[in-house]
Tab-separated table of C-alpha atoms in Angstrom:
chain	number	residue	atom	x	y	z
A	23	UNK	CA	0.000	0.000	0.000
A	24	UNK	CA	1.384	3.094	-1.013
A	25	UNK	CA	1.435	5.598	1.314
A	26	UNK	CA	-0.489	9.252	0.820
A	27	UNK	CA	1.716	12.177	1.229
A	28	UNK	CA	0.028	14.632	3.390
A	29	UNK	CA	1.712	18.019	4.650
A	30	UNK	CA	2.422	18.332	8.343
A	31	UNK	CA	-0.156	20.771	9.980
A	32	UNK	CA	1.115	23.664	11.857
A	33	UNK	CA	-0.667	23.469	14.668
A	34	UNK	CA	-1.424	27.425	15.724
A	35	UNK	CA	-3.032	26.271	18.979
A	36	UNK	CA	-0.699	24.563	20.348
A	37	UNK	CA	2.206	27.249	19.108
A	38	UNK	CA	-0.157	30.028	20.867
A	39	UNK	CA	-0.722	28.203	23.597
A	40	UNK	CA	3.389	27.379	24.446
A	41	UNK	CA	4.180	30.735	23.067
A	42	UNK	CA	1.458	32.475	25.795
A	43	UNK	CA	2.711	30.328	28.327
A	44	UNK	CA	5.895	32.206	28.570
A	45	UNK	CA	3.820	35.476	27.901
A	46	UNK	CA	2.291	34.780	31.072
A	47	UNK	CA	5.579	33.846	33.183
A	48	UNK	CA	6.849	37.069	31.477
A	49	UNK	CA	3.615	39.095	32.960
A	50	UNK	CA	4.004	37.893	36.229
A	51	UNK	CA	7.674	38.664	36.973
A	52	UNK	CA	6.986	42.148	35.606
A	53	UNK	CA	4.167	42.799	38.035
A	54	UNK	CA	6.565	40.829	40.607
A	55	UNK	CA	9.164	44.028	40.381
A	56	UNK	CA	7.221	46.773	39.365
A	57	UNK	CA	3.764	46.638	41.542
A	58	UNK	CA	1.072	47.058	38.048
A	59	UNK	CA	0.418	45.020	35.146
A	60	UNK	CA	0.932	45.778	31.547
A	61	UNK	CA	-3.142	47.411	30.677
A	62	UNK	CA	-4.063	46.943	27.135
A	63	UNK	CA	-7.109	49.145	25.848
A	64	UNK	CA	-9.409	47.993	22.808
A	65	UNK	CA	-11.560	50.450	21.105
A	66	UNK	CA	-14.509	48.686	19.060
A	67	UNK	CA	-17.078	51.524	17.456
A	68	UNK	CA	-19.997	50.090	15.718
A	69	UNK	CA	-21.677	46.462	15.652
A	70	UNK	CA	-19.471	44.493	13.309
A	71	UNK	CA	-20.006	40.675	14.715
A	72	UNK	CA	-16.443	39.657	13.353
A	73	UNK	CA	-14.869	42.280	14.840
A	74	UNK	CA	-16.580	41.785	18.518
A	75	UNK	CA	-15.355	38.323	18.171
A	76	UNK	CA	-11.953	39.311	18.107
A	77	UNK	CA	-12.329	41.742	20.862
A	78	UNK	CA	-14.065	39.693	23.254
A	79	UNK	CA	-10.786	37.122	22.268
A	80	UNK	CA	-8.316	39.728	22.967
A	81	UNK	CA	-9.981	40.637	26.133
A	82	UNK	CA	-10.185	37.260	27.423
A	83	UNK	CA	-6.560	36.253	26.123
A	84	UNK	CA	-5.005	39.369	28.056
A	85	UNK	CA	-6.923	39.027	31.339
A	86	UNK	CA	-5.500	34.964	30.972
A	87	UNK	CA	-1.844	36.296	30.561
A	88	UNK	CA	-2.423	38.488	33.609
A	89	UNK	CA	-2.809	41.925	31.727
A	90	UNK	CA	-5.203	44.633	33.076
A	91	UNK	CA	-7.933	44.779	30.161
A	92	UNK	CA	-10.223	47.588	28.876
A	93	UNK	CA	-12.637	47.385	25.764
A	94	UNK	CA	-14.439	50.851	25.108
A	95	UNK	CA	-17.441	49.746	23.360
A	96	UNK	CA	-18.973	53.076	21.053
A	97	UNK	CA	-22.028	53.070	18.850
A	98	UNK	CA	-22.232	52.687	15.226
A	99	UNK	CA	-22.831	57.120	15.250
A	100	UNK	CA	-19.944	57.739	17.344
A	101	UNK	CA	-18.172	61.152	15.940
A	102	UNK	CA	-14.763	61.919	14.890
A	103	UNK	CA	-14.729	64.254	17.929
A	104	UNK	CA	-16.270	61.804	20.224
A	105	UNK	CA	-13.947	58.794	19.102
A	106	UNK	CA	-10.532	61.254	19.324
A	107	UNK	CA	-11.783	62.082	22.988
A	108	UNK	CA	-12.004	58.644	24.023
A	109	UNK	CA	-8.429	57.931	22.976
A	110	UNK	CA	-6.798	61.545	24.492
A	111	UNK	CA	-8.168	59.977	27.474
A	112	UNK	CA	-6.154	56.698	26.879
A	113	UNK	CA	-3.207	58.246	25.960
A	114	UNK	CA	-3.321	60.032	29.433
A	115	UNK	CA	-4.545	56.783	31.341
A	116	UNK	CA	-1.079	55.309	32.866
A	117	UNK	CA	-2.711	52.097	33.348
A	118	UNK	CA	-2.882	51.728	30.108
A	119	UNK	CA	0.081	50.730	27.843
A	120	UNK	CA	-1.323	49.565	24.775
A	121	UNK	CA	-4.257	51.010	22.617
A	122	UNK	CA	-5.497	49.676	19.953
A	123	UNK	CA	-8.414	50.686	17.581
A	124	UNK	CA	-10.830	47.730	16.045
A	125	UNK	CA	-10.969	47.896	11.977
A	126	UNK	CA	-12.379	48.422	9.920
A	127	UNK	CA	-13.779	51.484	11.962
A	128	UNK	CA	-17.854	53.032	10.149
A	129	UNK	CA	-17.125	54.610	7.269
A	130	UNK	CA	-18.011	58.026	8.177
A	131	UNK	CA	-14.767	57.681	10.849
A	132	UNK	CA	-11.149	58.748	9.360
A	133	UNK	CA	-9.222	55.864	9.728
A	134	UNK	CA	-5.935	57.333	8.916
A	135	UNK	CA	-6.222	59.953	11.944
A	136	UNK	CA	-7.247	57.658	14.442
A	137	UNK	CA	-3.992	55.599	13.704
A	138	UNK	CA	-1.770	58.862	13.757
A	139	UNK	CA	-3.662	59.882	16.815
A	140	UNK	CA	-2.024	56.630	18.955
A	141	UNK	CA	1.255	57.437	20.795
A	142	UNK	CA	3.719	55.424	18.973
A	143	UNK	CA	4.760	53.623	22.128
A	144	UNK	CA	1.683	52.968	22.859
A	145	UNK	CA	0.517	51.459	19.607
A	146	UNK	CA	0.474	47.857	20.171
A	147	UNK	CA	-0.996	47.109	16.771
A	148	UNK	CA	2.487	48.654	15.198
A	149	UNK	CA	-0.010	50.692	12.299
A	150	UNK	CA	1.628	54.192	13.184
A	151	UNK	CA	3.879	55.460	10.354
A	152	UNK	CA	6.733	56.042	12.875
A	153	UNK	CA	6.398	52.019	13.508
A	154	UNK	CA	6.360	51.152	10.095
A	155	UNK	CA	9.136	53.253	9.408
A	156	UNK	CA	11.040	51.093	12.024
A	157	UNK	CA	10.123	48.158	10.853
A	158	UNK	CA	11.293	48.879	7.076
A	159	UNK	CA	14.590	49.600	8.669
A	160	UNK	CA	14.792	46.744	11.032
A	161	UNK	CA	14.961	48.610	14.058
A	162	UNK	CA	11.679	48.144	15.918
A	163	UNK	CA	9.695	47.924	19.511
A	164	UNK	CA	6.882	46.629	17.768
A	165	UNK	CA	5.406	44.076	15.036
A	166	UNK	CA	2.010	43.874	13.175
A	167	UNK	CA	0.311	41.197	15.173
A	168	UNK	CA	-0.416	38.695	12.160
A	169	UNK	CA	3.244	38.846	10.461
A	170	UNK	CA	5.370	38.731	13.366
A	171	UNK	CA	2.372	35.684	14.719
A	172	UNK	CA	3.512	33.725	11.052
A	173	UNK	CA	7.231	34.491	11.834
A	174	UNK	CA	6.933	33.100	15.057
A	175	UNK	CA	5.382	29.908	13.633
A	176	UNK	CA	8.375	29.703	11.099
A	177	UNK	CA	10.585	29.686	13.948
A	178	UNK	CA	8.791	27.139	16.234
A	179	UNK	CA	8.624	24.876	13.333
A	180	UNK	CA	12.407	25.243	12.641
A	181	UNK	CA	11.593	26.333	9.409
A	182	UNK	CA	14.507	28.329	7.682
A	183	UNK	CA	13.441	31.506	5.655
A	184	UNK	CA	17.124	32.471	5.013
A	185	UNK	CA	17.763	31.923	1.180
A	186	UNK	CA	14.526	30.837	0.422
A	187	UNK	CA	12.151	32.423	-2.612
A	188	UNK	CA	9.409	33.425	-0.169
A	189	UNK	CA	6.182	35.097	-2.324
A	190	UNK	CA	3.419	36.962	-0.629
A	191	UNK	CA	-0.100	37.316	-1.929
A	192	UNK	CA	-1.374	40.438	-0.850
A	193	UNK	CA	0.343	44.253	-0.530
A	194	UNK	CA	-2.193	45.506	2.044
A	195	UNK	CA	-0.376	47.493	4.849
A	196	UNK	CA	-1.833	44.939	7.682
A	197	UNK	CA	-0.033	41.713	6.442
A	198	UNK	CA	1.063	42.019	2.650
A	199	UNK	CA	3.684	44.682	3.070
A	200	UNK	CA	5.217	43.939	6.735
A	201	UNK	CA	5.121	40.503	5.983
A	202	UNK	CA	6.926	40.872	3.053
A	203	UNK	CA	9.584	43.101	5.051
A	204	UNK	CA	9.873	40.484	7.945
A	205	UNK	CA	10.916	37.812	5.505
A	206	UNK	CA	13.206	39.913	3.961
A	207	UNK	CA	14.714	40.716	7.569
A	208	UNK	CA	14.736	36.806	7.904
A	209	UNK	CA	17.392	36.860	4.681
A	210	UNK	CA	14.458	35.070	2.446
A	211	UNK	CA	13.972	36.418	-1.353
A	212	UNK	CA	10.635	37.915	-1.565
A	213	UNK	CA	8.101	38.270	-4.149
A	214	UNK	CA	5.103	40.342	-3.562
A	215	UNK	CA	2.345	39.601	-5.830
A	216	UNK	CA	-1.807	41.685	-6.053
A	217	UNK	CA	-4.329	41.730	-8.125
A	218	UNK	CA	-2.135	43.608	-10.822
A	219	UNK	CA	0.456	40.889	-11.005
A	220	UNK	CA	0.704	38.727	-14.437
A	221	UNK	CA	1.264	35.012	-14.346
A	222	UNK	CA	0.479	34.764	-11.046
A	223	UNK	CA	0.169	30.929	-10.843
A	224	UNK	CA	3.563	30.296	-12.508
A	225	UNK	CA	5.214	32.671	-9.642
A	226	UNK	CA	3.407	30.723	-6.818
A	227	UNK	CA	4.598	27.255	-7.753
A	228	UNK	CA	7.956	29.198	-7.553
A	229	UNK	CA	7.263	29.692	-3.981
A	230	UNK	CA	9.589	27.615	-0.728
A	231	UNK	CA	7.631	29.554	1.467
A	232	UNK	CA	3.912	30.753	0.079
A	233	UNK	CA	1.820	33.574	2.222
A	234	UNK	CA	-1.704	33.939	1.345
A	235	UNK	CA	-3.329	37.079	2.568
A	236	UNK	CA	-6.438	38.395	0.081
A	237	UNK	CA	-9.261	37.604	1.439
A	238	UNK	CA	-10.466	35.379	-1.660
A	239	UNK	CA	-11.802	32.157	-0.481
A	240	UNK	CA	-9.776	28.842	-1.459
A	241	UNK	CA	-8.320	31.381	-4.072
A	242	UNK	CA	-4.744	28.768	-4.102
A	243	UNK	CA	-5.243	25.723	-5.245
A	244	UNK	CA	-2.814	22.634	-4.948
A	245	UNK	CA	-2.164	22.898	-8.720
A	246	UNK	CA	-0.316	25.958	-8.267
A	247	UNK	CA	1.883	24.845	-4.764
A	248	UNK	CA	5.454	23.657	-5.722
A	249	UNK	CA	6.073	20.025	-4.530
A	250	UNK	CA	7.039	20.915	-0.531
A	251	UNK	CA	6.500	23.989	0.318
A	252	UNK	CA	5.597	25.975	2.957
A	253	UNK	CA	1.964	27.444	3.219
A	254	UNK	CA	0.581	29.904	5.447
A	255	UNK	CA	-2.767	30.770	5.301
A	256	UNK	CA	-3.515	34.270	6.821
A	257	UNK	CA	-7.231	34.103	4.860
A	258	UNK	CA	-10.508	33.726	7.248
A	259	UNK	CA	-13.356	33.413	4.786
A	260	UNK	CA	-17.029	31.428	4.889
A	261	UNK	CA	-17.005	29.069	1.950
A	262	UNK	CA	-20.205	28.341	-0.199
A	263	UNK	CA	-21.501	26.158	3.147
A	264	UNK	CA	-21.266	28.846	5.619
A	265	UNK	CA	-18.192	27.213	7.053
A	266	UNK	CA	-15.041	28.879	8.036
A	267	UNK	CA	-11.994	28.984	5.578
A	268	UNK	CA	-8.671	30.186	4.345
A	269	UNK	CA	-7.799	31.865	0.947
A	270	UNK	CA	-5.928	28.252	-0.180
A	271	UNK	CA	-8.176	25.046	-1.118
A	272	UNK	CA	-6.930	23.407	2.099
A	273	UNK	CA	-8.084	19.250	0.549
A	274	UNK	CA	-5.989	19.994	-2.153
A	275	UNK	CA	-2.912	21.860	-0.794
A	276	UNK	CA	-2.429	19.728	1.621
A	277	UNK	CA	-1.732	17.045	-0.939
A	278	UNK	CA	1.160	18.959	-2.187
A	279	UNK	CA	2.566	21.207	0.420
A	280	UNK	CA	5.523	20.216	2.868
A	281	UNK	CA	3.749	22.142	5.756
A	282	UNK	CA	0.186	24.114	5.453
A	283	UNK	CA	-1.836	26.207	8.644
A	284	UNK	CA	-5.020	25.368	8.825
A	285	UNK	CA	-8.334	27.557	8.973
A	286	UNK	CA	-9.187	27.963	11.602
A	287	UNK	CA	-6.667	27.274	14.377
A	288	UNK	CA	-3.478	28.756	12.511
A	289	UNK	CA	-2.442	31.791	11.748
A	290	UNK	CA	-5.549	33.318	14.233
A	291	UNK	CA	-4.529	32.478	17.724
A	292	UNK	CA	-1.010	33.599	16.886
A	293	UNK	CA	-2.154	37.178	15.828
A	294	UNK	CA	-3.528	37.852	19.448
A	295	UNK	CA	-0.293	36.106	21.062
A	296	UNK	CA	1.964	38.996	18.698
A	297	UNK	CA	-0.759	41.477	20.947
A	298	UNK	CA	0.187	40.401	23.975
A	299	UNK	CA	3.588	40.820	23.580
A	300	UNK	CA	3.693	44.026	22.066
A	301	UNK	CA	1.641	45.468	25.181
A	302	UNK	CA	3.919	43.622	27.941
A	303	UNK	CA	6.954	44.889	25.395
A	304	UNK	CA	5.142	48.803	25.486
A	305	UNK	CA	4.457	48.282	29.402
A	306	UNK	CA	8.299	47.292	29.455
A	307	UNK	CA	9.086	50.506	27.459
A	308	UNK	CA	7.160	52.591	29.925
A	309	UNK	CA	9.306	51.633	32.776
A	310	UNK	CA	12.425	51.991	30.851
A	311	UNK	CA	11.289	55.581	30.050
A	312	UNK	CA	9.835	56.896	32.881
């Protein structure tokens, strides 16, 4: 009987889990020698179901690591003057090292000033220009959660990026770009490839190490995954059953790929670990600065 050749599944449970574990340790000894806890505040405006999801799961997550946790919950009519009030008072709120600002944020809301608006060293969600600037020239406090979550993975998994043709799908300034800028950190050679890009397929079988980040439903297929590779999944879609999936045809990529994420329970729990870290890191920086 011939065997089948499945990928190994990276398991982004258990790496959250291991990786939070420490987070936790971490927490404690800081609270041990300096008498408060790293606070993280989360500002939701609106009813967006997905997005109280995730902050009722980064709520939850910090208050398990030991973190002192605020979600400001605003309605869907909330002004530009009301929501810019809410986050002065953050800023000034010394319990509070971390703030970060649910998206997508009503329409009506400028997006772009809110993010300017959060103190760099307080902007666990590393969207401030002056963070991005530092992480284009390698010299950062902070990482977006989701690409420094899939570097993370890489590195629990023993999985070398140094060398490696590495191609991104996806240039949006949440994953696409930093992740592409994290693997190039990591010494792989990166592609970055959008809707624009020609012969896309022939690029991604090119691909040692494939990230999929457009928010197109089972958009890779195994036909198009080199022999071995590497494939992260940072999609979180609802496929033609209602059920929860990535942006690669998991049944078929799984066939082909040396190592895959599944959806759910890959990429996601490590995006919220990346949070915690970056608001114990900020809470760090606080004390280091004061």
């Amino acid at each position: 009987m011939v065997k089948s050749n499945m990928a190994h599944i990276i398991d982004g449970k258990k790496i959250a889990e291991t990786t939070r574990a420490d987070i936790t340790a971490r927490v404690e000894a800081f609270k041990n020698e300096n008498g408060f806890v790293p606070g993280l505040a989360v500002v939701i405006v609106g009813e967006n179901p997905a997005s109280k999801v995730y902050v009722r799961n980064k709520k939850l997550a910090s208050e398990q690591a030991g973190m002192y946790s605020v979600v400001c919950e605003m309605p869907e009519n909330t002004t530009q003057e009301e929501l810019m009030a809410k986050l002065s008072q953050l800023k000034a709120d010394e319990k509070i090292h971390g703030i970060l600002v649910q998206l997508p944020l009503p329409k009506h809301l400028n997006e772009s000033e809110v993010l300017r608006f959060i103190p760099p060293e307080k902007d666990v969600d590393a969207f401030h220009a002056e963070n991005t600037g530092h992480i284009m020239i390698g010299d950062y406090h902070f990482l977006p959660c989701t690409p420094a979550g899939v570097m993370t993975m890489l590195k629990y998994e023993n999985i070398d990026v140094a060398g490696k043709k590495c191609v991104v799908i996806g240039r949006s300034n949440i994953v696409g770009k930093p992740m592409a800028m994290l693997l190039l950190h990591a010494d792989g050679t990166v592609t970055v490839c959008h809707s624009k890009t020609q012969n896309l397929a022939e690029i991604i079988r090119q691909a040692d190490i494939l990230v999929v980040a457009i928010g197109r439903a089972k958009f890779v297929t195994g036909d198009m995954v080199k022999p071995g590779a590497v494939v992260i999944d940072v999609g979180m879609n609802r496929d033609e059953n209602g059920k929860l999936c990535g942006d690669c045809d998991f049944e078929s990529c799984e066939k082909v790929a040396g190592a895959i994420t599944p959806v759910p329970g890959g990429v996601g729990p490590m995006t919220i670990t990346t949070l915690l870290e970056n608001t114990l890191r900020a809470a760090e920086l606080a004390v280091k600065n004061a």
